[in-house]
PDB file of C-alpha atoms in Angstrom:
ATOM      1  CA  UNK A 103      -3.954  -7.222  18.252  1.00 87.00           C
ATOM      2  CA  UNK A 104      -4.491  -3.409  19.307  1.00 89.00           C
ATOM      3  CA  UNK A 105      -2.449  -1.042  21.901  1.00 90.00           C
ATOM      4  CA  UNK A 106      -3.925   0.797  24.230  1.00 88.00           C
ATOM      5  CA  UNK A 107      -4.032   4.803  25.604  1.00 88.00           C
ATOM      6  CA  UNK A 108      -0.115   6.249  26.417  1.00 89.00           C
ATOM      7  CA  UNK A 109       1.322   5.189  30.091  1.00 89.00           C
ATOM      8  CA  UNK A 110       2.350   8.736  30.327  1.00 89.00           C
ATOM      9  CA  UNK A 111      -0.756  11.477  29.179  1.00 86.00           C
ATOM     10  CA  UNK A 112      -0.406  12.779  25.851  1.00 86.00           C
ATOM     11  CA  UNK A 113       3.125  10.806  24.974  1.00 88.00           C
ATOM     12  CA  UNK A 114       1.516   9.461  21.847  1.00 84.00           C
ATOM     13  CA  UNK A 115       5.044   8.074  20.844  1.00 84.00           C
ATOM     14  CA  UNK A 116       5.697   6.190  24.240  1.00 88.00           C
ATOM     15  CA  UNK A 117       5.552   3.165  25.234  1.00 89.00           C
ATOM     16  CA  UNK A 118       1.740   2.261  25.332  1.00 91.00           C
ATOM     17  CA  UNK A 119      -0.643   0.509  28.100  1.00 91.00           C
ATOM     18  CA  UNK A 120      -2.403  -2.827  27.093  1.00 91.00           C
ATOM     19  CA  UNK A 121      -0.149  -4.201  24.725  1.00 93.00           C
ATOM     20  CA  UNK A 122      -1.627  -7.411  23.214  1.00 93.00           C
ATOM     21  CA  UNK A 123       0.991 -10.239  22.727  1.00 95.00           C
ATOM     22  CA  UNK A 124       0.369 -13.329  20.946  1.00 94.00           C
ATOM     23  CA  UNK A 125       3.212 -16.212  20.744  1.00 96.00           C
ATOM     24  CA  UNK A 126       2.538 -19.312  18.726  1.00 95.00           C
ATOM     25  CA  UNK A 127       4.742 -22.272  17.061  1.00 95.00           C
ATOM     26  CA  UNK A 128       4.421 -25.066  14.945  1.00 92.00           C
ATOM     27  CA  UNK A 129       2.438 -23.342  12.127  1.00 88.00           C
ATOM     28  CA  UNK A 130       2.865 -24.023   8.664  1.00 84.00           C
ATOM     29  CA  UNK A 131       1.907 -20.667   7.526  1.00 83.00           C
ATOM     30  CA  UNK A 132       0.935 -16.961   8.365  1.00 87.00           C
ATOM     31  CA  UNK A 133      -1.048 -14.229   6.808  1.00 85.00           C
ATOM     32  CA  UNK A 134      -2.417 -10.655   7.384  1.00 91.00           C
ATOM     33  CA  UNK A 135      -3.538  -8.134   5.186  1.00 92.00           C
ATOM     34  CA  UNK A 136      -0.441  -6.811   2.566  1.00 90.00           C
ATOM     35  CA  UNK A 137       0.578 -10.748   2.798  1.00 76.00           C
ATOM     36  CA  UNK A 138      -0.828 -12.788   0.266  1.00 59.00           C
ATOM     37  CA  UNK A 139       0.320 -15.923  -2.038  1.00 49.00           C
ATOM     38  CA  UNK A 140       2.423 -13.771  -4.082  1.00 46.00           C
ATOM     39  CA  UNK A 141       4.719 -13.405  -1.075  1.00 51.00           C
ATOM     40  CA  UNK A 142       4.803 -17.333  -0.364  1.00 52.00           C
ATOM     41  CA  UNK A 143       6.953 -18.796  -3.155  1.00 51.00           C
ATOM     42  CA  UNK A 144       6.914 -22.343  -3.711  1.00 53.00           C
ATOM     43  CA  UNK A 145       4.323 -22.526  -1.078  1.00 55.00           C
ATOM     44  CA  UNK A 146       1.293 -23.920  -1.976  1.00 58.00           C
ATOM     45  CA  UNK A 147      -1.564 -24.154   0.783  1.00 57.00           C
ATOM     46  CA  UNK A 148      -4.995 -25.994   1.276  1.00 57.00           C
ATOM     47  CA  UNK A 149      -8.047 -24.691  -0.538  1.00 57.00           C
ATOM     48  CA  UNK A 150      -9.284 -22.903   3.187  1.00 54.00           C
ATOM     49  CA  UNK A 151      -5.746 -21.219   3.491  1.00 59.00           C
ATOM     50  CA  UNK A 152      -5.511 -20.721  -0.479  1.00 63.00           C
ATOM     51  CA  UNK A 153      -8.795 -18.768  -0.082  1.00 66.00           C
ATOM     52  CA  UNK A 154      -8.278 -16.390   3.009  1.00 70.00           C
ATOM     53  CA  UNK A 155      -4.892 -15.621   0.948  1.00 73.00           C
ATOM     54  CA  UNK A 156      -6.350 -14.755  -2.115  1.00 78.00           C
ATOM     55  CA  UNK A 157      -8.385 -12.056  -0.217  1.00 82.00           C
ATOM     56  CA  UNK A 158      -5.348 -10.246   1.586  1.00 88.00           C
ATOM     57  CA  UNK A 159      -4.828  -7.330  -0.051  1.00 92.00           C
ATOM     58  CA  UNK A 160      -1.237  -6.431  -1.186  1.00 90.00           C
ATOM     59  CA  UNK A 161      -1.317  -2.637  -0.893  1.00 94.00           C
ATOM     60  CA  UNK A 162      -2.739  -2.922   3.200  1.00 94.00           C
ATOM     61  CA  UNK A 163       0.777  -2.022   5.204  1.00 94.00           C
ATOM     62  CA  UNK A 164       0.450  -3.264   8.672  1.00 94.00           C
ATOM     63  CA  UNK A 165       3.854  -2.386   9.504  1.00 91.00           C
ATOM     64  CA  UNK A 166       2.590   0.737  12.088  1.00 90.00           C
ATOM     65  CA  UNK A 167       0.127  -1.497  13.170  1.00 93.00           C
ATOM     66  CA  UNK A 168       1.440  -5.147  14.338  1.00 95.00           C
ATOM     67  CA  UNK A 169       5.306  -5.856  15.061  1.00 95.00           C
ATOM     68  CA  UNK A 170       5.503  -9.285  13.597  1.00 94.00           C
ATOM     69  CA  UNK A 171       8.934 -11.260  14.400  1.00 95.00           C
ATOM     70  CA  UNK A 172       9.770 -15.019  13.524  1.00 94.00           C
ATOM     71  CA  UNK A 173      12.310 -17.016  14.744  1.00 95.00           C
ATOM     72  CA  UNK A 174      13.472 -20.593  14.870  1.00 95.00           C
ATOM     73  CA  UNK A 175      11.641 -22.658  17.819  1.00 94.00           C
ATOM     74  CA  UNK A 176      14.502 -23.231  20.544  1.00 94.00           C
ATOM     75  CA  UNK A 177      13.580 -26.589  21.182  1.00 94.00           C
ATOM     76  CA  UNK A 178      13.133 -27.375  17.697  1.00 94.00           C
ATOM     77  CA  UNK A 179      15.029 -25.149  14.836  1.00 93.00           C
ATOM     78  CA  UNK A 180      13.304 -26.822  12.201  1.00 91.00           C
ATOM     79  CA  UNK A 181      10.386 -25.141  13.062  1.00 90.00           C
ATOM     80  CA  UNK A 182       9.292 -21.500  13.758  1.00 91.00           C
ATOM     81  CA  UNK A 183       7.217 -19.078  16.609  1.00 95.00           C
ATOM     82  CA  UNK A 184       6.118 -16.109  15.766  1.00 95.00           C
ATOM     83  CA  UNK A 185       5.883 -13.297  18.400  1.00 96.00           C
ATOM     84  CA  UNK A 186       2.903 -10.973  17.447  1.00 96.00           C
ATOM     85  CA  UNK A 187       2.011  -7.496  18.976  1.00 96.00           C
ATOM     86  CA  UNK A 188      -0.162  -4.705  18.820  1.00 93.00           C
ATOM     87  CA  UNK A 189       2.005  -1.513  18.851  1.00 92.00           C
ATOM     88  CA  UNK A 190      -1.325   1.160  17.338  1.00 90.00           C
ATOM     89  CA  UNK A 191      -3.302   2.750  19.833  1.00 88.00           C
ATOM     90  CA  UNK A 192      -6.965   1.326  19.354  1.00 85.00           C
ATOM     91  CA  UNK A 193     -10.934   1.578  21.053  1.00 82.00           C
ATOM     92  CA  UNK A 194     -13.278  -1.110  21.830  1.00 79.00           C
ATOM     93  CA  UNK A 195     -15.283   0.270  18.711  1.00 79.00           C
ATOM     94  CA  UNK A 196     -12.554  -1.263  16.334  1.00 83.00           C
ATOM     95  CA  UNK A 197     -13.371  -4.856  17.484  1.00 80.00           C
ATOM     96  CA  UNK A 198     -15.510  -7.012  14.947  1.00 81.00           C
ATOM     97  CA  UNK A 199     -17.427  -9.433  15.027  1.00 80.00           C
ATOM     98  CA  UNK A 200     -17.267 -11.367  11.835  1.00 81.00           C
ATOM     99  CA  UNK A 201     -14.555 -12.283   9.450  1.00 77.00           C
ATOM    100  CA  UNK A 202     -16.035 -10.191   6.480  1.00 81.00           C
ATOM    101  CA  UNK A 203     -15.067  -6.767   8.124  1.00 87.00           C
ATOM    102  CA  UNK A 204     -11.430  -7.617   7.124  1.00 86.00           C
ATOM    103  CA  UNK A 205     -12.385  -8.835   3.526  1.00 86.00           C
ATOM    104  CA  UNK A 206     -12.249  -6.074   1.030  1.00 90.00           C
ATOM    105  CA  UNK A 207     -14.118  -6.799  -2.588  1.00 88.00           C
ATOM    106  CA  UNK A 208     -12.275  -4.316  -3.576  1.00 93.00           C
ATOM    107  CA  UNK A 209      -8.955  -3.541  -2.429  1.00 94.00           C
ATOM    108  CA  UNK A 210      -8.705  -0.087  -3.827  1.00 96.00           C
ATOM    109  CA  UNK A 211     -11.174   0.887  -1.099  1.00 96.00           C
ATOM    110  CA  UNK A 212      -8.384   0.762   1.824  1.00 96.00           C
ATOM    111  CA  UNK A 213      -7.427   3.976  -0.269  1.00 97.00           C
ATOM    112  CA  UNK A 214     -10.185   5.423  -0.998  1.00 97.00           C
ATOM    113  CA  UNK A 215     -10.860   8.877   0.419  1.00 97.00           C
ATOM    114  CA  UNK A 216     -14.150   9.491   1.821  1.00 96.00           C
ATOM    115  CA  UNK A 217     -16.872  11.969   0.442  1.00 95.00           C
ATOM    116  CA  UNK A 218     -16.784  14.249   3.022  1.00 95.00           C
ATOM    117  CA  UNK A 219     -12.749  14.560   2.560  1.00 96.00           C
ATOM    118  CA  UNK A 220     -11.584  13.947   6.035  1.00 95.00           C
ATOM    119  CA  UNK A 221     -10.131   9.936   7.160  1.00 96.00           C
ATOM    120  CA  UNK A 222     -10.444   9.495  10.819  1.00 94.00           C
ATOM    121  CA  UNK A 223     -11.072  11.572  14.257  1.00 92.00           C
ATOM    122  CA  UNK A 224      -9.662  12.789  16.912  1.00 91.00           C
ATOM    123  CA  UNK A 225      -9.597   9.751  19.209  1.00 88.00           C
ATOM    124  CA  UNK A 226      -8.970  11.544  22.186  1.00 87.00           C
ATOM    125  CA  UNK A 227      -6.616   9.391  24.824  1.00 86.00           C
ATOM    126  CA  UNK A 228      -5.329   7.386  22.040  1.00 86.00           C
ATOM    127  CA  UNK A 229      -4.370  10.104  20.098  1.00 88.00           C
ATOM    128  CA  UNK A 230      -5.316  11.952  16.481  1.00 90.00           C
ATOM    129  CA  UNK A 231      -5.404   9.940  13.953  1.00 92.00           C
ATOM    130  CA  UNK A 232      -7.121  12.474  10.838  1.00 94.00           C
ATOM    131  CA  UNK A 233      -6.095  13.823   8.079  1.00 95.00           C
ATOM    132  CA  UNK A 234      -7.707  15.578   5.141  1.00 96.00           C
ATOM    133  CA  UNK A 235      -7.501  14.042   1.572  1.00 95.00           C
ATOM    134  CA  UNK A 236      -9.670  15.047  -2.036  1.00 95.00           C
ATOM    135  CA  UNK A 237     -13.055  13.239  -1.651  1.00 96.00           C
ATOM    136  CA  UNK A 238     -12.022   9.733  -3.917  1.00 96.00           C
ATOM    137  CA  UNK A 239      -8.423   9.983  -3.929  1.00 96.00           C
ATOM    138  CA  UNK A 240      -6.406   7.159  -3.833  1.00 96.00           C
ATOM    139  CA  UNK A 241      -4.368   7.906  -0.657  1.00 96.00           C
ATOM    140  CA  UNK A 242      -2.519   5.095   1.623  1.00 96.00           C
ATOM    141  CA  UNK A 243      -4.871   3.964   4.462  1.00 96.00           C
ATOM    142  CA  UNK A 244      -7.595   7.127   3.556  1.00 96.00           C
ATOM    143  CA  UNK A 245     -10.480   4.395   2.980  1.00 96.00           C
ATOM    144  CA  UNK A 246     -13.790   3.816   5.619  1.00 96.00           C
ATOM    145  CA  UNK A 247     -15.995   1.407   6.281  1.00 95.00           C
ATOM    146  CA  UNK A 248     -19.175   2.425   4.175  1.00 93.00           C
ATOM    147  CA  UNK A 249     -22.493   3.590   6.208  1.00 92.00           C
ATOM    148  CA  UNK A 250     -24.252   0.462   5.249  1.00 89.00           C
ATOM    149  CA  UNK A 251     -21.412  -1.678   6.886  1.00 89.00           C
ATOM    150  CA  UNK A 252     -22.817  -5.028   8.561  1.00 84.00           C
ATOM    151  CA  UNK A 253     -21.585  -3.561  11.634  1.00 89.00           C
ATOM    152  CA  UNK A 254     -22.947  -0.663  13.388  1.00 88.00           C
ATOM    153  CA  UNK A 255     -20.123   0.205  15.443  1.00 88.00           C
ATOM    154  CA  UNK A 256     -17.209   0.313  12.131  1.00 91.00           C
ATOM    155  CA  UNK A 257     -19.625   2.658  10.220  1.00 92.00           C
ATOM    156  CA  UNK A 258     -17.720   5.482   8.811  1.00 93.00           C
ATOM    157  CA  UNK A 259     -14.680   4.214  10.968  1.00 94.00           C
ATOM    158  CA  UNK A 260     -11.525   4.303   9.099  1.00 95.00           C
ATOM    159  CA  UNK A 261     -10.406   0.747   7.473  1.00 95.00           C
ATOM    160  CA  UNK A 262      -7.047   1.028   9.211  1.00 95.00           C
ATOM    161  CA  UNK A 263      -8.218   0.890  12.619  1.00 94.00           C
ATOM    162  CA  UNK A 264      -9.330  -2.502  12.307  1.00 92.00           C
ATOM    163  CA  UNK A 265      -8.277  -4.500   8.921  1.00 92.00           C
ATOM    164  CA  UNK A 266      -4.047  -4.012  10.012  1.00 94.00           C
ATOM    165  CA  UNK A 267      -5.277  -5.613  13.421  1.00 91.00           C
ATOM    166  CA  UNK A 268      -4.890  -9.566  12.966  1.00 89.00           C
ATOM    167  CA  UNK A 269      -3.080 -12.758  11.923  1.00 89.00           C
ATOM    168  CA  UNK A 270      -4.346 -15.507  10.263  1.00 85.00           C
ATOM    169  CA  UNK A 271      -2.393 -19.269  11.184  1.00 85.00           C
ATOM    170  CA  UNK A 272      -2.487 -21.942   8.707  1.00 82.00           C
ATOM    171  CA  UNK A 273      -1.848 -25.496  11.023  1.00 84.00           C
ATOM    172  CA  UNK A 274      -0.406 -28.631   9.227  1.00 82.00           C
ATOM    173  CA  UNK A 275      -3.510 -31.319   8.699  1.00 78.00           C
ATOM    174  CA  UNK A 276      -4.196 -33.737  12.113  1.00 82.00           C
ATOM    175  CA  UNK A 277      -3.439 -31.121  14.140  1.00 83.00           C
ATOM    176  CA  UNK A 278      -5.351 -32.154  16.896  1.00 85.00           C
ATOM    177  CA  UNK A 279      -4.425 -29.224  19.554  1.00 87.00           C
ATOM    178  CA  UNK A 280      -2.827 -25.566  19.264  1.00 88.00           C
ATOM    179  CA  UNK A 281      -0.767 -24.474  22.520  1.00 91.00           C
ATOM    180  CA  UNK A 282      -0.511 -20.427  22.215  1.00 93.00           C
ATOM    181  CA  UNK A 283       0.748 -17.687  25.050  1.00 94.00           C
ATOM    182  CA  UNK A 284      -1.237 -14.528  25.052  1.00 92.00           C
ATOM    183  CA  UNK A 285      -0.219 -11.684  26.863  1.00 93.00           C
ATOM    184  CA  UNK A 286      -0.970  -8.315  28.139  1.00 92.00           C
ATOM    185  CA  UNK A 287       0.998  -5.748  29.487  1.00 92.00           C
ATOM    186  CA  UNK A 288       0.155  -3.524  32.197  1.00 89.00           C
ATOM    187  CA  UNK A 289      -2.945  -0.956  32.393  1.00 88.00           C
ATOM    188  CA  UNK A 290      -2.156   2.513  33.339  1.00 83.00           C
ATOM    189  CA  UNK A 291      -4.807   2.828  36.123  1.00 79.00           C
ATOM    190  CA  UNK A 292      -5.804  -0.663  36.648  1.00 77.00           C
ATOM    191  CA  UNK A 293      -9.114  -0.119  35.487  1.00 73.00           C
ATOM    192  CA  UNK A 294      -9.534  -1.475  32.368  1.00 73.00           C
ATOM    193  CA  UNK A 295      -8.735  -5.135  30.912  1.00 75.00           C
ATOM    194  CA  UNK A 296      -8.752  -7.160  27.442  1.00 80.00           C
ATOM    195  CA  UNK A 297     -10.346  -9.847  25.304  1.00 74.00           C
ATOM    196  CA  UNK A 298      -9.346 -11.425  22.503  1.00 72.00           C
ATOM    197  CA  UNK A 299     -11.349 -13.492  19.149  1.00 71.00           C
ATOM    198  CA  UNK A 300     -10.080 -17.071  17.779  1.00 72.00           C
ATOM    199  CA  UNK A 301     -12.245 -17.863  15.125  1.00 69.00           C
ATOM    200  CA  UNK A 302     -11.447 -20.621  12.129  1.00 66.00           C
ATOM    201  CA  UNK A 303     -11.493 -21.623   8.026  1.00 60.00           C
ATOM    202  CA  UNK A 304     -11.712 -24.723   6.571  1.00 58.00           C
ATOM    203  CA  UNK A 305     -12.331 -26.473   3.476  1.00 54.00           C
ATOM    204  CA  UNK A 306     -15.334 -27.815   3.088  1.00 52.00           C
ATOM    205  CA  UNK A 307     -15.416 -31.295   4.139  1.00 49.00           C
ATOM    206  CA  UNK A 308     -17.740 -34.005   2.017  1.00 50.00           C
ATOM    207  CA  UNK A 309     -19.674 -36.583   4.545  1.00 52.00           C
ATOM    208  CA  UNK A 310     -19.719 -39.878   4.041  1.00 52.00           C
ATOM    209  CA  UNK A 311     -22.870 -41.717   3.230  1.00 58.00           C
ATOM    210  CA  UNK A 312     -24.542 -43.177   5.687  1.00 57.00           C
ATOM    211  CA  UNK A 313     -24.057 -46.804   6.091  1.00 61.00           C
ATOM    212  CA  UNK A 314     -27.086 -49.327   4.408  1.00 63.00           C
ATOM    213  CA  UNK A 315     -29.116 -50.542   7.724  1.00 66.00           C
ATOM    214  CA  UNK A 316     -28.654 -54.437   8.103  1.00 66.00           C
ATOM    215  CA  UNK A 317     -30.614 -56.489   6.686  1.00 66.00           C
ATOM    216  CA  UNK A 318     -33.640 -57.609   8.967  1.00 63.00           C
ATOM    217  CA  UNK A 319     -34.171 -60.861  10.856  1.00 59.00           C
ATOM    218  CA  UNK A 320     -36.504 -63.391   8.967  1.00 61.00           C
ATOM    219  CA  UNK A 321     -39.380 -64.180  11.122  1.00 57.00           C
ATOM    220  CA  UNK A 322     -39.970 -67.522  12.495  1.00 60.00           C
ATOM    221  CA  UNK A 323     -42.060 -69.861  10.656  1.00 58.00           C
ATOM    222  CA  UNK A 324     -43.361 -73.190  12.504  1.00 60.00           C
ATOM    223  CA  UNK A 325     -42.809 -75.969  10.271  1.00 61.00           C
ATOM    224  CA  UNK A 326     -45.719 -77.458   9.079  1.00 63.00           C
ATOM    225  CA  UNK A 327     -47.856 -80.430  10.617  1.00 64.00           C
ATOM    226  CA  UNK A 328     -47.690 -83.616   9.719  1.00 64.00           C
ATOM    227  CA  UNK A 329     -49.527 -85.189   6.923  1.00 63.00           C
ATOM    228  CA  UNK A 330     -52.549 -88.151   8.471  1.00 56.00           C
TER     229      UNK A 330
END
Protein backbone atom coordinates (compact mmCIF):
# COMPACT_ATOMS: atom_id res chain seq x y z
CA UNK A 1 0.00 0.00 0.00
CA UNK A 2 2.20 3.20 -0.92
CA UNK A 3 1.24 7.14 -1.12
CA UNK A 4 2.01 9.07 -3.70
CA UNK A 5 3.94 12.76 -4.52
CA UNK A 6 2.28 15.90 -2.18
CA UNK A 7 -1.13 17.51 -3.74
CA UNK A 8 0.47 20.76 -2.98
CA UNK A 9 4.56 20.98 -4.29
CA UNK A 10 6.96 20.47 -1.67
CA UNK A 11 4.20 20.02 1.38
CA UNK A 12 5.87 16.77 2.32
CA UNK A 13 3.56 16.70 5.48
CA UNK A 14 0.19 17.22 3.51
CA UNK A 15 -2.21 15.35 2.56
CA UNK A 16 -0.75 13.11 -0.30
CA UNK A 17 -2.02 12.14 -4.02
CA UNK A 18 -2.68 8.37 -4.77
CA UNK A 19 -3.56 7.10 -1.57
CA UNK A 20 -4.02 3.29 -1.76
CA UNK A 21 -7.04 1.99 0.32
CA UNK A 22 -7.75 -1.50 0.94
CA UNK A 23 -11.08 -2.61 2.98
CA UNK A 24 -11.64 -6.25 3.73
CA UNK A 25 -13.89 -8.40 6.32
CA UNK A 26 -14.41 -11.71 7.41
CA UNK A 27 -10.71 -12.62 8.01
CA UNK A 28 -9.56 -14.67 10.68
CA UNK A 29 -6.26 -13.08 10.95
CA UNK A 30 -3.77 -10.25 9.86
CA UNK A 31 -0.09 -9.77 9.64
CA UNK A 32 2.67 -7.34 8.44
CA UNK A 33 6.07 -6.98 9.28
CA UNK A 34 6.60 -5.97 13.39
CA UNK A 35 3.38 -8.42 13.76
CA UNK A 36 4.17 -11.82 14.40
CA UNK A 37 2.72 -14.86 16.65
CA UNK A 38 4.03 -13.35 19.69
CA UNK A 39 1.42 -10.62 19.29
CA UNK A 40 -1.54 -13.23 18.66
CA UNK A 41 -2.20 -14.82 22.06
CA UNK A 42 -4.18 -17.81 22.24
CA UNK A 43 -4.26 -17.74 18.54
CA UNK A 44 -3.01 -20.51 16.90
CA UNK A 45 -3.04 -20.52 12.92
CA UNK A 46 -2.60 -23.12 10.02
CA UNK A 47 0.88 -24.31 9.13
CA UNK A 48 0.75 -21.62 5.76
CA UNK A 49 -0.27 -18.70 8.19
CA UNK A 50 2.02 -20.19 11.13
CA UNK A 51 4.88 -19.88 8.58
CA UNK A 52 4.50 -16.33 6.94
CA UNK A 53 4.22 -15.34 10.85
CA UNK A 54 7.20 -16.81 11.96
CA UNK A 55 9.06 -14.67 9.32
CA UNK A 56 7.61 -11.13 10.35
CA UNK A 57 10.07 -9.50 12.01
CA UNK A 58 9.27 -7.87 15.43
CA UNK A 59 11.61 -4.87 15.36
CA UNK A 60 10.05 -3.66 11.50
CA UNK A 61 7.64 -0.51 12.69
CA UNK A 62 5.18 0.13 10.00
CA UNK A 63 3.44 2.63 11.92
CA UNK A 64 4.79 5.76 9.39
CA UNK A 65 4.13 3.56 6.75
CA UNK A 66 0.43 1.91 6.70
CA UNK A 67 -2.54 3.35 8.95
CA UNK A 68 -4.09 0.10 9.93
CA UNK A 69 -7.68 0.43 11.75
CA UNK A 70 -10.11 -2.52 12.76
CA UNK A 71 -13.45 -2.37 13.65
CA UNK A 72 -16.46 -4.54 14.22
CA UNK A 73 -18.35 -5.43 10.75
CA UNK A 74 -21.73 -3.31 10.90
CA UNK A 75 -23.73 -5.94 9.63
CA UNK A 76 -22.15 -8.45 11.67
CA UNK A 77 -20.25 -7.37 15.13
CA UNK A 78 -18.99 -10.68 15.62
CA UNK A 79 -16.75 -10.19 13.01
CA UNK A 80 -14.16 -7.54 11.92
CA UNK A 81 -12.95 -5.15 8.58
CA UNK A 82 -9.98 -3.77 8.53
CA UNK A 83 -9.43 -0.43 6.68
CA UNK A 84 -5.78 -0.38 5.31
CA UNK A 85 -3.85 2.65 3.79
CA UNK A 86 -0.76 3.79 2.47
CA UNK A 87 0.09 7.14 4.18
CA UNK A 88 4.45 7.03 2.96
CA UNK A 89 5.25 8.65 -0.11
CA UNK A 90 6.60 5.79 -2.50
CA UNK A 91 8.06 5.16 -6.52
CA UNK A 92 7.20 2.51 -8.88
CA UNK A 93 10.85 1.18 -8.10
CA UNK A 94 9.61 -0.02 -4.57
CA UNK A 95 7.13 -2.53 -6.14
CA UNK A 96 8.25 -6.32 -6.04
CA UNK A 97 7.70 -8.93 -7.60
CA UNK A 98 8.05 -11.91 -5.38
CA UNK A 99 7.22 -12.65 -1.82
CA UNK A 100 10.95 -13.15 -0.73
CA UNK A 101 11.76 -9.32 -0.99
CA UNK A 102 9.74 -8.94 2.28
CA UNK A 103 11.38 -12.04 4.01
CA UNK A 104 14.40 -11.12 5.98
CA UNK A 105 16.87 -14.24 7.09
CA UNK A 106 17.98 -12.07 9.23
CA UNK A 107 16.05 -9.52 10.87
CA UNK A 108 18.88 -7.47 12.19
CA UNK A 109 19.43 -6.42 8.58
CA UNK A 110 16.27 -3.90 8.56
CA UNK A 111 18.92 -2.09 10.86
CA UNK A 112 21.76 -2.50 9.45
CA UNK A 113 23.62 0.55 8.17
CA UNK A 114 25.09 0.33 4.86
CA UNK A 115 28.92 0.39 3.97
CA UNK A 116 28.99 3.44 2.37
CA UNK A 117 27.21 5.14 5.62
CA UNK A 118 24.33 6.88 4.02
CA UNK A 119 20.35 4.99 4.09
CA UNK A 120 18.30 6.33 1.31
CA UNK A 121 18.18 9.35 -1.41
CA UNK A 122 16.79 12.18 -2.17
CA UNK A 123 13.58 11.03 -3.86
CA UNK A 124 12.82 14.13 -5.37
CA UNK A 125 8.74 14.78 -5.61
CA UNK A 126 8.20 12.42 -2.86
CA UNK A 127 10.45 13.93 -0.69
CA UNK A 128 14.08 13.15 1.22
CA UNK A 129 14.16 10.33 2.80
CA UNK A 130 18.39 10.00 3.85
CA UNK A 131 20.15 10.10 6.56
CA UNK A 132 23.72 9.30 7.52
CA UNK A 133 24.50 6.46 10.06
CA UNK A 134 28.25 4.53 11.04
CA UNK A 135 28.74 1.92 8.24
CA UNK A 136 27.10 -1.43 10.37
CA UNK A 137 25.29 0.26 12.98
CA UNK A 138 22.30 -1.00 14.23
CA UNK A 139 19.98 2.00 13.54
CA UNK A 140 15.94 1.76 13.16
CA UNK A 141 15.01 1.32 9.44
CA UNK A 142 19.03 2.13 8.26
CA UNK A 143 19.16 -1.44 6.44
CA UNK A 144 19.22 -1.97 2.20
CA UNK A 145 18.53 -4.40 0.03
CA UNK A 146 22.05 -6.00 -0.76
CA UNK A 147 23.56 -5.50 -4.49
CA UNK A 148 23.02 -9.09 -5.26
CA UNK A 149 19.21 -8.72 -4.45
CA UNK A 150 16.93 -11.03 -6.80
CA UNK A 151 15.58 -7.88 -7.95
CA UNK A 152 17.28 -5.38 -10.00
CA UNK A 153 15.20 -2.52 -9.34
CA UNK A 154 15.41 -2.85 -4.94
CA UNK A 155 19.26 -3.02 -5.25
CA UNK A 156 20.78 -0.77 -2.75
CA UNK A 157 17.15 0.61 -2.12
CA UNK A 158 16.45 1.07 1.45
CA UNK A 159 14.39 -1.97 3.20
CA UNK A 160 11.81 0.52 4.44
CA UNK A 161 10.57 1.60 1.23
CA UNK A 162 9.15 -1.60 0.47
CA UNK A 163 9.07 -4.35 3.47
CA UNK A 164 6.47 -1.67 5.79
CA UNK A 165 4.32 -1.72 2.47
CA UNK A 166 1.79 -4.79 2.86
CA UNK A 167 -0.72 -6.98 4.72
CA UNK A 168 -0.92 -10.42 4.81
CA UNK A 169 -4.92 -12.01 5.39
CA UNK A 170 -5.29 -15.31 6.90
CA UNK A 171 -9.16 -16.60 5.58
CA UNK A 172 -11.03 -19.27 7.70
CA UNK A 173 -10.78 -22.88 5.68
CA UNK A 174 -13.76 -23.32 2.71
CA UNK A 175 -13.56 -20.01 1.99
CA UNK A 176 -14.63 -20.24 -1.35
CA UNK A 177 -14.65 -16.31 -2.37
CA UNK A 178 -13.01 -12.99 -0.83
CA UNK A 179 -15.16 -9.69 -1.54
CA UNK A 180 -12.52 -6.65 -0.93
CA UNK A 181 -12.94 -2.63 -1.84
CA UNK A 182 -9.81 -1.06 -3.11
CA UNK A 183 -9.49 2.43 -3.49
CA UNK A 184 -7.57 5.31 -4.74
CA UNK A 185 -7.70 8.75 -4.12
CA UNK A 186 -7.23 11.43 -6.48
CA UNK A 187 -3.97 12.18 -8.72
CA UNK A 188 -2.66 15.62 -8.63
CA UNK A 189 -2.46 16.13 -12.45
CA UNK A 190 -4.45 13.31 -13.71
CA UNK A 191 -1.66 11.76 -15.26
CA UNK A 192 -0.66 9.01 -13.48
CA UNK A 193 -2.69 5.84 -12.09
CA UNK A 194 -2.16 2.58 -9.81
CA UNK A 195 -1.89 -1.19 -9.62
CA UNK A 196 -1.99 -3.36 -7.04
CA UNK A 197 -0.45 -7.43 -6.27
CA UNK A 198 -2.74 -10.30 -4.60
CA UNK A 199 -0.66 -13.13 -4.36
CA UNK A 200 -1.30 -16.37 -1.86
CA UNK A 201 0.25 -19.18 0.89
CA UNK A 202 -0.87 -22.35 1.58
CA UNK A 203 -0.03 -25.48 3.18
CA UNK A 204 0.97 -27.95 1.21
CA UNK A 205 -1.79 -30.11 0.25
CA UNK A 206 -1.14 -34.20 -0.10
CA UNK A 207 -3.08 -35.72 -3.37
CA UNK A 208 -4.92 -38.50 -3.22
CA UNK A 209 -3.94 -41.62 -5.03
CA UNK A 210 -5.26 -42.22 -8.01
CA UNK A 211 -8.08 -44.58 -8.12
CA UNK A 212 -7.15 -48.60 -9.27
CA UNK A 213 -8.57 -48.74 -13.09
CA UNK A 214 -11.54 -51.33 -13.22
CA UNK A 215 -11.04 -54.41 -13.76
CA UNK A 216 -11.30 -55.41 -17.58
CA UNK A 217 -14.10 -57.17 -19.43
CA UNK A 218 -13.45 -61.01 -19.94
CA UNK A 219 -13.52 -61.75 -23.54
CA UNK A 220 -16.08 -63.86 -25.09
CA UNK A 221 -15.46 -67.43 -25.44
CA UNK A 222 -17.87 -69.60 -27.83
CA UNK A 223 -18.80 -72.59 -26.03
CA UNK A 224 -17.52 -75.53 -27.38
CA UNK A 225 -19.08 -77.93 -30.14
CA UNK A 226 -20.76 -80.73 -29.56
CA UNK A 227 -19.28 -84.08 -29.03
CA UNK A 228 -20.35 -86.84 -32.43
Amino acid sequence: MDAGIPLVPNDFDGPKSLVETLTICDYDNYIHQGRKRANLTGVTPPRAAGLVLDAMCQNIDVSGHLDITEYPKPTDPSKNCLDVSGIQSGRGSDNLQFRESVILDDCTAYDTCPVDGISGVDRGQTGDDSFICPSGASIPGGGEYPPGQLEPGLRNQPYRWTMTKFVCLQFPGQTSQVDFKYKVSRSRDGQFGRNFLIAGFAADISCLPAPSPPPSAQPNVSPPPPSS
